[in-house]
PDB file of N, CA and C in Angstrom:
ATOM      1  N   UNK A 517     -71.151 -31.123  -0.707  1.00  0.00           N
ATOM      2  CA  UNK A 517     -70.048 -30.467   0.023  1.00  0.00           C
ATOM      3  C   UNK A 517     -70.872 -29.362   0.586  1.00  0.00           C
ATOM      4  N   UNK A 518     -70.296 -28.154   0.619  1.00  0.00           N
ATOM      5  CA  UNK A 518     -70.838 -26.850   1.414  1.00  0.00           C
ATOM      6  C   UNK A 518     -70.690 -25.770   0.428  1.00  0.00           C
ATOM      7  N   UNK A 519     -71.722 -24.861   0.342  1.00  0.00           N
ATOM      8  CA  UNK A 519     -71.779 -23.519  -0.341  1.00  0.00           C
ATOM      9  C   UNK A 519     -72.900 -22.737   0.204  1.00  0.00           C
ATOM     10  N   UNK A 520     -72.459 -21.593   0.848  1.00  0.00           N
ATOM     11  CA  UNK A 520     -73.396 -20.581   1.199  1.00  0.00           C
ATOM     12  C   UNK A 520     -73.350 -19.347   0.472  1.00  0.00           C
ATOM     13  N   UNK A 521     -72.600 -19.246  -0.560  1.00  0.00           N
ATOM     14  CA  UNK A 521     -72.429 -18.026  -1.412  1.00  0.00           C
ATOM     15  C   UNK A 521     -71.120 -17.385  -1.071  1.00  0.00           C
ATOM     16  N   UNK A 522     -70.624 -17.441   0.221  1.00  0.00           N
ATOM     17  CA  UNK A 522     -69.456 -16.719   0.609  1.00  0.00           C
ATOM     18  C   UNK A 522     -68.258 -17.918   0.881  1.00  0.00           C
ATOM     19  N   UNK A 523     -68.738 -18.909   1.384  1.00  0.00           N
ATOM     20  CA  UNK A 523     -67.778 -19.895   1.830  1.00  0.00           C
ATOM     21  C   UNK A 523     -68.144 -21.291   0.997  1.00  0.00           C
ATOM     22  N   UNK A 524     -67.240 -21.901   0.403  1.00  0.00           N
ATOM     23  CA  UNK A 524     -67.487 -22.994  -0.382  1.00  0.00           C
ATOM     24  C   UNK A 524     -66.508 -24.027  -0.238  1.00  0.00           C
ATOM     25  N   UNK A 525     -66.924 -25.249  -0.001  1.00  0.00           N
ATOM     26  CA  UNK A 525     -65.989 -26.423   0.158  1.00  0.00           C
ATOM     27  C   UNK A 525     -66.243 -27.346  -1.122  1.00  0.00           C
ATOM     28  N   UNK A 526     -65.207 -27.266  -1.970  1.00  0.00           N
ATOM     29  CA  UNK A 526     -65.329 -28.054  -3.355  1.00  0.00           C
ATOM     30  C   UNK A 526     -64.560 -29.329  -3.095  1.00  0.00           C
ATOM     31  N   UNK A 527     -64.570 -30.159  -4.128  1.00  0.00           N
ATOM     32  CA  UNK A 527     -63.835 -31.380  -3.922  1.00  0.00           C
ATOM     33  C   UNK A 527     -62.327 -31.288  -3.624  1.00  0.00           C
ATOM     34  N   UNK A 528     -61.673 -30.107  -3.992  1.00  0.00           N
ATOM     35  CA  UNK A 528     -60.274 -29.978  -3.763  1.00  0.00           C
ATOM     36  C   UNK A 528     -59.812 -28.761  -2.970  1.00  0.00           C
ATOM     37  N   UNK A 529     -60.749 -27.807  -2.677  1.00  0.00           N
ATOM     38  CA  UNK A 529     -60.253 -26.684  -1.995  1.00  0.00           C
ATOM     39  C   UNK A 529     -61.343 -25.869  -1.192  1.00  0.00           C
ATOM     40  N   UNK A 530     -61.075 -25.092  -0.192  1.00  0.00           N
ATOM     41  CA  UNK A 530     -61.893 -24.131   0.471  1.00  0.00           C
ATOM     42  C   UNK A 530     -61.844 -22.877  -0.343  1.00  0.00           C
ATOM     43  N   UNK A 531     -62.972 -22.256  -0.758  1.00  0.00           N
ATOM     44  CA  UNK A 531     -63.056 -21.073  -1.447  1.00  0.00           C
ATOM     45  C   UNK A 531     -63.700 -20.108  -0.499  1.00  0.00           C
ATOM     46  N   UNK A 532     -62.991 -18.998  -0.275  1.00  0.00           N
ATOM     47  CA  UNK A 532     -63.582 -17.832   0.436  1.00  0.00           C
ATOM     48  C   UNK A 532     -63.811 -16.736  -0.439  1.00  0.00           C
ATOM     49  N   UNK A 533     -65.071 -16.354  -0.724  1.00  0.00           N
ATOM     50  CA  UNK A 533     -65.380 -15.277  -1.659  1.00  0.00           C
ATOM     51  C   UNK A 533     -65.393 -13.932  -0.984  1.00  0.00           C
ATOM     52  N   UNK A 534     -65.250 -12.905  -1.757  1.00  0.00           N
ATOM     53  CA  UNK A 534     -65.135 -11.502  -1.229  1.00  0.00           C
ATOM     54  C   UNK A 534     -63.981 -11.369  -0.172  1.00  0.00           C
ATOM     55  N   UNK A 535     -62.882 -12.016  -0.546  1.00  0.00           N
ATOM     56  CA  UNK A 535     -61.741 -12.034   0.393  1.00  0.00           C
ATOM     57  C   UNK A 535     -60.796 -10.841   0.242  1.00  0.00           C
ATOM     58  N   UNK A 536     -60.239 -10.602  -0.899  1.00  0.00           N
ATOM     59  CA  UNK A 536     -59.146  -9.634  -1.063  1.00  0.00           C
ATOM     60  C   UNK A 536     -59.846  -8.191  -1.230  1.00  0.00           C
ATOM     61  N   UNK A 537     -59.306  -7.194  -0.529  1.00  0.00           N
ATOM     62  CA  UNK A 537     -59.810  -5.965  -0.535  1.00  0.00           C
ATOM     63  C   UNK A 537     -58.949  -5.071  -1.659  1.00  0.00           C
ATOM     64  N   UNK A 538     -59.452  -4.323  -2.430  1.00  0.00           N
ATOM     65  CA  UNK A 538     -60.895  -3.721  -2.410  1.00  0.00           C
ATOM     66  C   UNK A 538     -61.748  -4.479  -3.536  1.00  0.00           C
ATOM     67  N   UNK A 539     -61.280  -5.425  -4.326  1.00  0.00           N
ATOM     68  CA  UNK A 539     -61.915  -5.795  -5.386  1.00  0.00           C
ATOM     69  C   UNK A 539     -62.911  -7.052  -5.025  1.00  0.00           C
ATOM     70  N   UNK A 540     -62.593  -7.641  -3.847  1.00  0.00           N
ATOM     71  CA  UNK A 540     -63.500  -8.806  -3.363  1.00  0.00           C
ATOM     72  C   UNK A 540     -63.159 -10.103  -4.225  1.00  0.00           C
ATOM     73  N   UNK A 541     -61.913 -10.315  -4.566  1.00  0.00           N
ATOM     74  CA  UNK A 541     -61.624 -11.573  -5.222  1.00  0.00           C
ATOM     75  C   UNK A 541     -61.536 -12.661  -4.131  1.00  0.00           C
ATOM     76  N   UNK A 542     -61.849 -13.862  -4.674  1.00  0.00           N
ATOM     77  CA  UNK A 542     -61.919 -15.124  -3.769  1.00  0.00           C
ATOM     78  C   UNK A 542     -60.537 -15.522  -3.451  1.00  0.00           C
ATOM     79  N   UNK A 543     -60.369 -16.180  -2.220  1.00  0.00           N
ATOM     80  CA  UNK A 543     -59.223 -16.827  -1.816  1.00  0.00           C
ATOM     81  C   UNK A 543     -59.450 -18.299  -2.060  1.00  0.00           C
ATOM     82  N   UNK A 544     -58.577 -19.000  -2.634  1.00  0.00           N
ATOM     83  CA  UNK A 544     -58.689 -20.552  -2.944  1.00  0.00           C
ATOM     84  C   UNK A 544     -57.634 -21.178  -2.018  1.00  0.00           C
ATOM     85  N   UNK A 545     -58.044 -22.006  -1.240  1.00  0.00           N
ATOM     86  CA  UNK A 545     -57.100 -22.679  -0.424  1.00  0.00           C
ATOM     87  C   UNK A 545     -57.258 -24.265  -0.570  1.00  0.00           C
ATOM     88  N   UNK A 546     -56.179 -24.909  -1.108  1.00  0.00           N
ATOM     89  CA  UNK A 546     -56.339 -26.372  -1.269  1.00  0.00           C
ATOM     90  C   UNK A 546     -56.252 -26.939   0.147  1.00  0.00           C
ATOM     91  N   UNK A 547     -57.022 -28.144   0.266  1.00  0.00           N
ATOM     92  CA  UNK A 547     -57.094 -28.676   1.583  1.00  0.00           C
ATOM     93  C   UNK A 547     -55.838 -29.216   2.107  1.00  0.00           C
ATOM     94  N   UNK A 548     -54.735 -29.467   1.267  1.00  0.00           N
ATOM     95  CA  UNK A 548     -53.497 -29.859   1.797  1.00  0.00           C
ATOM     96  C   UNK A 548     -52.797 -28.705   2.538  1.00  0.00           C
ATOM     97  N   UNK A 549     -53.163 -27.559   2.302  1.00  0.00           N
ATOM     98  CA  UNK A 549     -52.463 -26.334   2.999  1.00  0.00           C
ATOM     99  C   UNK A 549     -53.070 -26.048   4.444  1.00  0.00           C
ATOM    100  N   UNK A 550     -54.408 -26.522   4.676  1.00  0.00           N
ATOM    101  CA  UNK A 550     -55.033 -26.350   5.852  1.00  0.00           C
ATOM    102  C   UNK A 550     -54.568 -27.185   6.998  1.00  0.00           C
ATOM    103  N   UNK A 551     -54.057 -26.675   7.977  1.00  0.00           N
ATOM    104  CA  UNK A 551     -53.593 -27.457   9.084  1.00  0.00           C
ATOM    105  C   UNK A 551     -54.845 -27.680  10.137  1.00  0.00           C
ATOM    106  N   UNK A 552     -55.889 -26.857  10.143  1.00  0.00           N
ATOM    107  CA  UNK A 552     -57.044 -27.194  10.804  1.00  0.00           C
ATOM    108  C   UNK A 552     -57.857 -25.814  10.949  1.00  0.00           C
ATOM    109  N   UNK A 553     -58.993 -25.929  11.532  1.00  0.00           N
ATOM    110  CA  UNK A 553     -59.813 -24.850  11.711  1.00  0.00           C
ATOM    111  C   UNK A 553     -60.062 -24.743  13.259  1.00  0.00           C
ATOM    112  N   UNK A 554     -60.351 -23.601  13.799  1.00  0.00           N
ATOM    113  CA  UNK A 554     -60.687 -23.398  15.228  1.00  0.00           C
ATOM    114  C   UNK A 554     -62.008 -22.646  15.291  1.00  0.00           C
ATOM    115  N   UNK A 555     -62.962 -23.269  15.939  1.00  0.00           N
ATOM    116  CA  UNK A 555     -64.282 -22.712  16.010  1.00  0.00           C
ATOM    117  C   UNK A 555     -64.357 -21.717  17.217  1.00  0.00           C
ATOM    118  N   UNK A 556     -64.580 -20.477  17.046  1.00  0.00           N
ATOM    119  CA  UNK A 556     -64.724 -19.478  18.133  1.00  0.00           C
ATOM    120  C   UNK A 556     -65.991 -18.830  18.166  1.00  0.00           C
ATOM    121  N   UNK A 557     -66.345 -18.278  19.308  1.00  0.00           N
ATOM    122  CA  UNK A 557     -67.641 -17.414  19.284  1.00  0.00           C
ATOM    123  C   UNK A 557     -67.452 -16.103  18.594  1.00  0.00           C
ATOM    124  N   UNK A 558     -68.478 -15.691  17.954  1.00  0.00           N
ATOM    125  CA  UNK A 558     -68.300 -14.431  17.240  1.00  0.00           C
ATOM    126  C   UNK A 558     -68.903 -13.343  18.245  1.00  0.00           C
ATOM    127  N   UNK A 559     -68.237 -12.439  18.916  1.00  0.00           N
ATOM    128  CA  UNK A 559     -68.831 -11.518  19.978  1.00  0.00           C
ATOM    129  C   UNK A 559     -68.585 -10.111  19.414  1.00  0.00           C
ATOM    130  N   UNK A 560     -69.284  -9.175  20.011  1.00  0.00           N
ATOM    131  CA  UNK A 560     -69.148  -7.783  19.526  1.00  0.00           C
ATOM    132  C   UNK A 560     -67.761  -7.332  19.507  1.00  0.00           C
ATOM    133  N   UNK A 561     -66.942  -7.742  20.471  1.00  0.00           N
ATOM    134  CA  UNK A 561     -65.524  -7.260  20.367  1.00  0.00           C
ATOM    135  C   UNK A 561     -64.624  -8.315  19.662  1.00  0.00           C
ATOM    136  N   UNK A 562     -65.199  -9.418  19.406  1.00  0.00           N
ATOM    137  CA  UNK A 562     -64.336 -10.546  18.769  1.00  0.00           C
ATOM    138  C   UNK A 562     -64.739 -10.831  17.282  1.00  0.00           C
ATOM    139  N   UNK A 563     -65.123  -9.737  16.547  1.00  0.00           N
ATOM    140  CA  UNK A 563     -65.307  -9.897  15.123  1.00  0.00           C
ATOM    141  C   UNK A 563     -66.657  -9.689  14.506  1.00  0.00           C
ATOM    142  N   UNK A 564     -67.742  -9.827  15.389  1.00  0.00           N
ATOM    143  CA  UNK A 564     -69.124  -9.622  14.832  1.00  0.00           C
ATOM    144  C   UNK A 564     -69.224  -8.375  14.075  1.00  0.00           C
ATOM    145  N   UNK A 565     -68.738  -7.285  14.496  1.00  0.00           N
ATOM    146  CA  UNK A 565     -68.816  -6.004  13.720  1.00  0.00           C
ATOM    147  C   UNK A 565     -67.627  -5.869  12.705  1.00  0.00           C
ATOM    148  N   UNK A 566     -66.810  -6.654  12.577  1.00  0.00           N
ATOM    149  CA  UNK A 566     -65.746  -6.556  11.471  1.00  0.00           C
ATOM    150  C   UNK A 566     -66.228  -7.017  10.240  1.00  0.00           C
ATOM    151  N   UNK A 567     -66.675  -6.025   9.408  1.00  0.00           N
ATOM    152  CA  UNK A 567     -67.239  -6.352   8.116  1.00  0.00           C
ATOM    153  C   UNK A 567     -66.264  -6.721   7.126  1.00  0.00           C
ATOM    154  N   UNK A 568     -65.059  -6.300   7.052  1.00  0.00           N
ATOM    155  CA  UNK A 568     -64.038  -6.764   6.172  1.00  0.00           C
ATOM    156  C   UNK A 568     -62.619  -6.370   6.474  1.00  0.00           C
ATOM    157  N   UNK A 569     -61.699  -7.307   6.424  1.00  0.00           N
ATOM    158  CA  UNK A 569     -60.311  -6.895   6.687  1.00  0.00           C
ATOM    159  C   UNK A 569     -59.884  -7.450   8.127  1.00  0.00           C
ATOM    160  N   UNK A 570     -58.896  -6.655   8.716  1.00  0.00           N
ATOM    161  CA  UNK A 570     -58.350  -7.106   9.927  1.00  0.00           C
ATOM    162  C   UNK A 570     -58.326  -5.918  10.974  1.00  0.00           C
ATOM    163  N   UNK A 571     -58.350  -6.241  12.365  1.00  0.00           N
ATOM    164  CA  UNK A 571     -58.259  -5.133  13.321  1.00  0.00           C
ATOM    165  C   UNK A 571     -56.886  -5.429  14.034  1.00  0.00           C
ATOM    166  N   UNK A 572     -56.326  -6.701  13.949  1.00  0.00           N
ATOM    167  CA  UNK A 572     -55.190  -6.969  14.723  1.00  0.00           C
ATOM    168  C   UNK A 572     -53.909  -7.560  13.839  1.00  0.00           C
ATOM    169  N   UNK A 573     -54.065  -7.319  12.541  1.00  0.00           N
ATOM    170  CA  UNK A 573     -53.020  -7.765  11.662  1.00  0.00           C
ATOM    171  C   UNK A 573     -52.752  -9.313  11.665  1.00  0.00           C
ATOM    172  N   UNK A 574     -53.540 -10.085  12.337  1.00  0.00           N
ATOM    173  CA  UNK A 574     -53.479 -11.643  12.324  1.00  0.00           C
ATOM    174  C   UNK A 574     -54.715 -12.193  11.821  1.00  0.00           C
ATOM    175  N   UNK A 575     -55.929 -11.808  12.194  1.00  0.00           N
ATOM    176  CA  UNK A 575     -57.111 -12.330  11.765  1.00  0.00           C
ATOM    177  C   UNK A 575     -57.665 -11.553  10.686  1.00  0.00           C
ATOM    178  N   UNK A 576     -57.985 -12.128   9.358  1.00  0.00           N
ATOM    179  CA  UNK A 576     -58.549 -11.414   8.288  1.00  0.00           C
ATOM    180  C   UNK A 576     -59.776 -11.913   7.845  1.00  0.00           C
ATOM    181  N   UNK A 577     -60.834 -11.109   7.843  1.00  0.00           N
ATOM    182  CA  UNK A 577     -62.320 -11.446   7.625  1.00  0.00           C
ATOM    183  C   UNK A 577     -62.561 -10.989   6.264  1.00  0.00           C
ATOM    184  N   UNK A 578     -63.286 -11.937   5.425  1.00  0.00           N
ATOM    185  CA  UNK A 578     -63.721 -11.616   4.056  1.00  0.00           C
ATOM    186  C   UNK A 578     -65.069 -10.753   4.228  1.00  0.00           C
ATOM    187  N   UNK A 579     -65.487 -10.142   3.205  1.00  0.00           N
ATOM    188  CA  UNK A 579     -66.683  -9.189   3.347  1.00  0.00           C
ATOM    189  C   UNK A 579     -67.959 -10.000   3.452  1.00  0.00           C
ATOM    190  N   UNK A 580     -68.507  -9.892   4.537  1.00  0.00           N
ATOM    191  CA  UNK A 580     -69.844 -10.618   4.966  1.00  0.00           C
ATOM    192  C   UNK A 580     -70.689  -9.548   5.668  1.00  0.00           C
ATOM    193  N   UNK A 581     -71.563  -9.024   4.895  1.00  0.00           N
ATOM    194  CA  UNK A 581     -72.513  -8.166   5.363  1.00  0.00           C
ATOM    195  C   UNK A 581     -73.520  -8.606   6.422  1.00  0.00           C
ATOM    196  N   UNK A 582     -73.675 -10.021   6.430  1.00  0.00           N
ATOM    197  CA  UNK A 582     -74.580 -10.737   7.389  1.00  0.00           C
ATOM    198  C   UNK A 582     -73.816 -11.178   8.584  1.00  0.00           C
ATOM    199  N   UNK A 583     -72.432 -10.774   8.784  1.00  0.00           N
ATOM    200  CA  UNK A 583     -71.720 -11.301   9.873  1.00  0.00           C
ATOM    201  C   UNK A 583     -72.408 -10.832  11.247  1.00  0.00           C
ATOM    202  N   UNK A 584     -72.921  -9.623  11.094  1.00  0.00           N
ATOM    203  CA  UNK A 584     -73.450  -9.071  12.602  1.00  0.00           C
ATOM    204  C   UNK A 584     -74.515  -9.933  13.190  1.00  0.00           C
ATOM    205  N   UNK A 585     -75.296 -10.736  12.283  1.00  0.00           N
ATOM    206  CA  UNK A 585     -76.239 -11.675  12.917  1.00  0.00           C
ATOM    207  C   UNK A 585     -75.814 -13.088  13.171  1.00  0.00           C
ATOM    208  N   UNK A 586     -74.486 -13.360  13.014  1.00  0.00           N
ATOM    209  CA  UNK A 586     -73.939 -14.656  13.178  1.00  0.00           C
ATOM    210  C   UNK A 586     -73.371 -14.855  14.645  1.00  0.00           C
ATOM    211  N   UNK A 587     -73.078 -16.043  15.073  1.00  0.00           N
ATOM    212  CA  UNK A 587     -72.619 -16.181  16.434  1.00  0.00           C
ATOM    213  C   UNK A 587     -71.374 -17.110  16.408  1.00  0.00           C
ATOM    214  N   UNK A 588     -70.892 -17.628  15.234  1.00  0.00           N
ATOM    215  CA  UNK A 588     -69.875 -18.636  15.234  1.00  0.00           C
ATOM    216  C   UNK A 588     -68.757 -18.205  14.052  1.00  0.00           C
ATOM    217  N   UNK A 589     -67.668 -18.334  14.331  1.00  0.00           N
ATOM    218  CA  UNK A 589     -66.598 -18.087  13.369  1.00  0.00           C
ATOM    219  C   UNK A 589     -65.454 -19.188  13.368  1.00  0.00           C
ATOM    220  N   UNK A 590     -64.855 -19.298  12.184  1.00  0.00           N
ATOM    221  CA  UNK A 590     -63.707 -20.357  12.153  1.00  0.00           C
ATOM    222  C   UNK A 590     -62.547 -19.712  11.811  1.00  0.00           C
ATOM    223  N   UNK A 591     -61.410 -19.912  12.468  1.00  0.00           N
ATOM    224  CA  UNK A 591     -60.035 -19.346  12.169  1.00  0.00           C
ATOM    225  C   UNK A 591     -59.500 -20.487  11.356  1.00  0.00           C
ATOM    226  N   UNK A 592     -58.923 -20.226  10.153  1.00  0.00           N
ATOM    227  CA  UNK A 592     -58.228 -21.161   9.433  1.00  0.00           C
ATOM    228  C   UNK A 592     -56.812 -21.171   9.571  1.00  0.00           C
ATOM    229  N   UNK A 593     -56.231 -22.260  10.011  1.00  0.00           N
ATOM    230  CA  UNK A 593     -54.760 -22.234  10.291  1.00  0.00           C
ATOM    231  C   UNK A 593     -53.991 -22.730   9.015  1.00  0.00           C
ATOM    232  N   UNK A 594     -53.214 -21.798   8.483  1.00  0.00           N
ATOM    233  CA  UNK A 594     -52.431 -22.154   7.231  1.00  0.00           C
ATOM    234  C   UNK A 594     -50.927 -22.270   7.624  1.00  0.00           C
ATOM    235  N   UNK A 595     -50.541 -22.124   8.866  1.00  0.00           N
ATOM    236  CA  UNK A 595     -49.320 -22.097   9.293  1.00  0.00           C
ATOM    237  C   UNK A 595     -48.550 -20.904   9.000  1.00  0.00           C
ATOM    238  N   UNK A 596     -49.299 -19.761   8.802  1.00  0.00           N
ATOM    239  CA  UNK A 596     -48.792 -18.445   8.618  1.00  0.00           C
ATOM    240  C   UNK A 596     -49.277 -17.544   9.609  1.00  0.00           C
ATOM    241  N   UNK A 597     -48.755 -16.241   9.600  1.00  0.00           N
ATOM    242  CA  UNK A 597     -49.014 -15.279  10.650  1.00  0.00           C
ATOM    243  C   UNK A 597     -50.543 -14.784  10.565  1.00  0.00           C
ATOM    244  N   UNK A 598     -50.947 -14.481   9.181  1.00  0.00           N
ATOM    245  CA  UNK A 598     -52.273 -14.061   9.027  1.00  0.00           C
ATOM    246  C   UNK A 598     -53.168 -15.358   8.851  1.00  0.00           C
ATOM    247  N   UNK A 599     -54.280 -15.310   9.446  1.00  0.00           N
ATOM    248  CA  UNK A 599     -55.241 -16.407   9.414  1.00  0.00           C
ATOM    249  C   UNK A 599     -56.516 -15.923   8.937  1.00  0.00           C
ATOM    250  N   UNK A 600     -57.037 -16.509   7.871  1.00  0.00           N
ATOM    251  CA  UNK A 600     -58.358 -16.098   7.471  1.00  0.00           C
ATOM    252  C   UNK A 600     -59.366 -16.674   8.380  1.00  0.00           C
ATOM    253  N   UNK A 601     -60.488 -15.800   8.594  1.00  0.00           N
ATOM    254  CA  UNK A 601     -61.637 -16.128   9.458  1.00  0.00           C
ATOM    255  C   UNK A 601     -62.823 -16.127   8.636  1.00  0.00           C
ATOM    256  N   UNK A 602     -63.563 -17.307   8.763  1.00  0.00           N
ATOM    257  CA  UNK A 602     -64.824 -17.268   7.979  1.00  0.00           C
ATOM    258  C   UNK A 602     -66.020 -17.451   8.967  1.00  0.00           C
ATOM    259  N   UNK A 603     -67.166 -17.037   8.423  1.00  0.00           N
ATOM    260  CA  UNK A 603     -68.440 -16.973   9.220  1.00  0.00           C
ATOM    261  C   UNK A 603     -69.470 -17.733   8.394  1.00  0.00           C
ATOM    262  N   UNK A 604     -69.501 -19.078   8.353  1.00  0.00           N
ATOM    263  CA  UNK A 604     -70.469 -19.720   7.510  1.00  0.00           C
ATOM    264  C   UNK A 604     -71.870 -19.558   7.955  1.00  0.00           C
ATOM    265  N   UNK A 605     -72.826 -19.687   7.057  1.00  0.00           N
ATOM    266  CA  UNK A 605     -74.256 -19.613   7.373  1.00  0.00           C
ATOM    267  C   UNK A 605     -74.641 -20.884   8.173  1.00  0.00           C
ATOM    268  N   UNK A 606     -74.029 -22.019   7.863  1.00  0.00           N
ATOM    269  CA  UNK A 606     -74.440 -23.209   8.463  1.00  0.00           C
ATOM    270  C   UNK A 606     -73.136 -23.826   9.031  1.00  0.00           C
ATOM    271  N   UNK A 607     -72.677 -23.565  10.156  1.00  0.00           N
ATOM    272  CA  UNK A 607     -71.525 -23.924  10.827  1.00  0.00           C
ATOM    273  C   UNK A 607     -71.361 -25.501  10.857  1.00  0.00           C
ATOM    274  N   UNK A 608     -72.392 -26.084  11.317  1.00  0.00           N
ATOM    275  CA  UNK A 608     -72.494 -27.745  11.447  1.00  0.00           C
ATOM    276  C   UNK A 608     -72.121 -28.362  10.092  1.00  0.00           C
ATOM    277  N   UNK A 609     -72.814 -27.820   9.045  1.00  0.00           N
ATOM    278  CA  UNK A 609     -72.579 -28.450   7.680  1.00  0.00           C
ATOM    279  C   UNK A 609     -71.131 -28.089   7.269  1.00  0.00           C
ATOM    280  N   UNK A 610     -70.471 -26.884   7.531  1.00  0.00           N
ATOM    281  CA  UNK A 610     -69.067 -26.733   7.183  1.00  0.00           C
ATOM    282  C   UNK A 610     -68.206 -27.679   7.949  1.00  0.00           C
ATOM    283  N   UNK A 611     -68.427 -28.005   9.201  1.00  0.00           N
ATOM    284  CA  UNK A 611     -67.696 -28.934  10.025  1.00  0.00           C
ATOM    285  C   UNK A 611     -67.708 -30.205   9.383  1.00  0.00           C
ATOM    286  N   UNK A 612     -68.879 -30.708   8.955  1.00  0.00           N
ATOM    287  CA  UNK A 612     -68.984 -32.016   8.193  1.00  0.00           C
ATOM    288  C   UNK A 612     -68.193 -32.046   7.045  1.00  0.00           C
ATOM    289  N   UNK A 613     -68.312 -30.979   6.150  1.00  0.00           N
ATOM    290  CA  UNK A 613     -67.567 -30.946   4.878  1.00  0.00           C
ATOM    291  C   UNK A 613     -66.080 -30.953   5.170  1.00  0.00           C
ATOM    292  N   UNK A 614     -65.478 -30.170   6.095  1.00  0.00           N
ATOM    293  CA  UNK A 614     -64.191 -30.230   6.456  1.00  0.00           C
ATOM    294  C   UNK A 614     -63.753 -31.609   6.918  1.00  0.00           C
ATOM    295  N   UNK A 615     -64.583 -32.281   7.585  1.00  0.00           N
ATOM    296  CA  UNK A 615     -64.340 -33.624   8.211  1.00  0.00           C
ATOM    297  C   UNK A 615     -64.214 -34.760   7.133  1.00  0.00           C
ATOM    298  N   UNK A 616     -64.840 -34.439   5.988  1.00  0.00           N
ATOM    299  CA  UNK A 616     -64.881 -35.311   4.976  1.00  0.00           C
ATOM    300  C   UNK A 616     -63.584 -35.185   4.145  1.00  0.00           C
ATOM    301  N   UNK A 617     -62.789 -34.164   4.441  1.00  0.00           N
ATOM    302  CA  UNK A 617     -61.424 -33.871   3.907  1.00  0.00           C
ATOM    303  C   UNK A 617     -60.366 -34.022   4.921  1.00  0.00           C
ATOM    304  N   UNK A 618     -60.630 -34.679   6.056  1.00  0.00           N
ATOM    305  CA  UNK A 618     -59.774 -35.012   7.205  1.00  0.00           C
ATOM    306  C   UNK A 618     -59.113 -33.589   7.633  1.00  0.00           C
ATOM    307  N   UNK A 619     -59.955 -32.510   7.655  1.00  0.00           N
ATOM    308  CA  UNK A 619     -59.403 -31.304   8.278  1.00  0.00           C
ATOM    309  C   UNK A 619     -59.936 -31.244   9.661  1.00  0.00           C
ATOM    310  N   UNK A 620     -59.115 -31.236  10.690  1.00  0.00           N
ATOM    311  CA  UNK A 620     -59.492 -31.034  12.127  1.00  0.00           C
ATOM    312  C   UNK A 620     -60.219 -29.831  12.449  1.00  0.00           C
ATOM    313  N   UNK A 621     -61.286 -29.831  13.195  1.00  0.00           N
ATOM    314  CA  UNK A 621     -61.787 -28.714  13.691  1.00  0.00           C
ATOM    315  C   UNK A 621     -61.913 -28.653  15.344  1.00  0.00           C
ATOM    316  N   UNK A 622     -61.338 -27.705  15.834  1.00  0.00           N
ATOM    317  CA  UNK A 622     -61.379 -27.750  17.265  1.00  0.00           C
ATOM    318  C   UNK A 622     -62.117 -26.579  17.905  1.00  0.00           C
ATOM    319  N   UNK A 623     -62.679 -26.657  18.968  1.00  0.00           N
ATOM    320  CA  UNK A 623     -63.466 -25.454  19.604  1.00  0.00           C
ATOM    321  C   UNK A 623     -62.583 -24.754  20.524  1.00  0.00           C
ATOM    322  N   UNK A 624     -62.681 -23.501  20.477  1.00  0.00           N
ATOM    323  CA  UNK A 624     -61.914 -22.767  21.603  1.00  0.00           C
ATOM    324  C   UNK A 624     -61.964 -21.269  21.321  1.00  0.00           C
TER     325      UNK A 624
END
């Protein structure tokens, strides 16, 4: 599967560690709840400097101190207003792991 310490794909769910503020509790999302992931560039104005939380009340980032050095993010569509955003260390491996669970990943 996939595990970089903050984002994990298990046999049954996507686990986003350090998600809930202020305690950093993990968010666990069964694959059946995920409608898809959208891969987006991580830019200075588009989340690269967002260390934790939300700036627009729609996209919510887990605590990732290494995000400033990353260039790709994935918006997780759960069919709700608030969408978790993850920044895996190895984006290609995450895409492979999600494909193994029939989760569509789009670019845009």
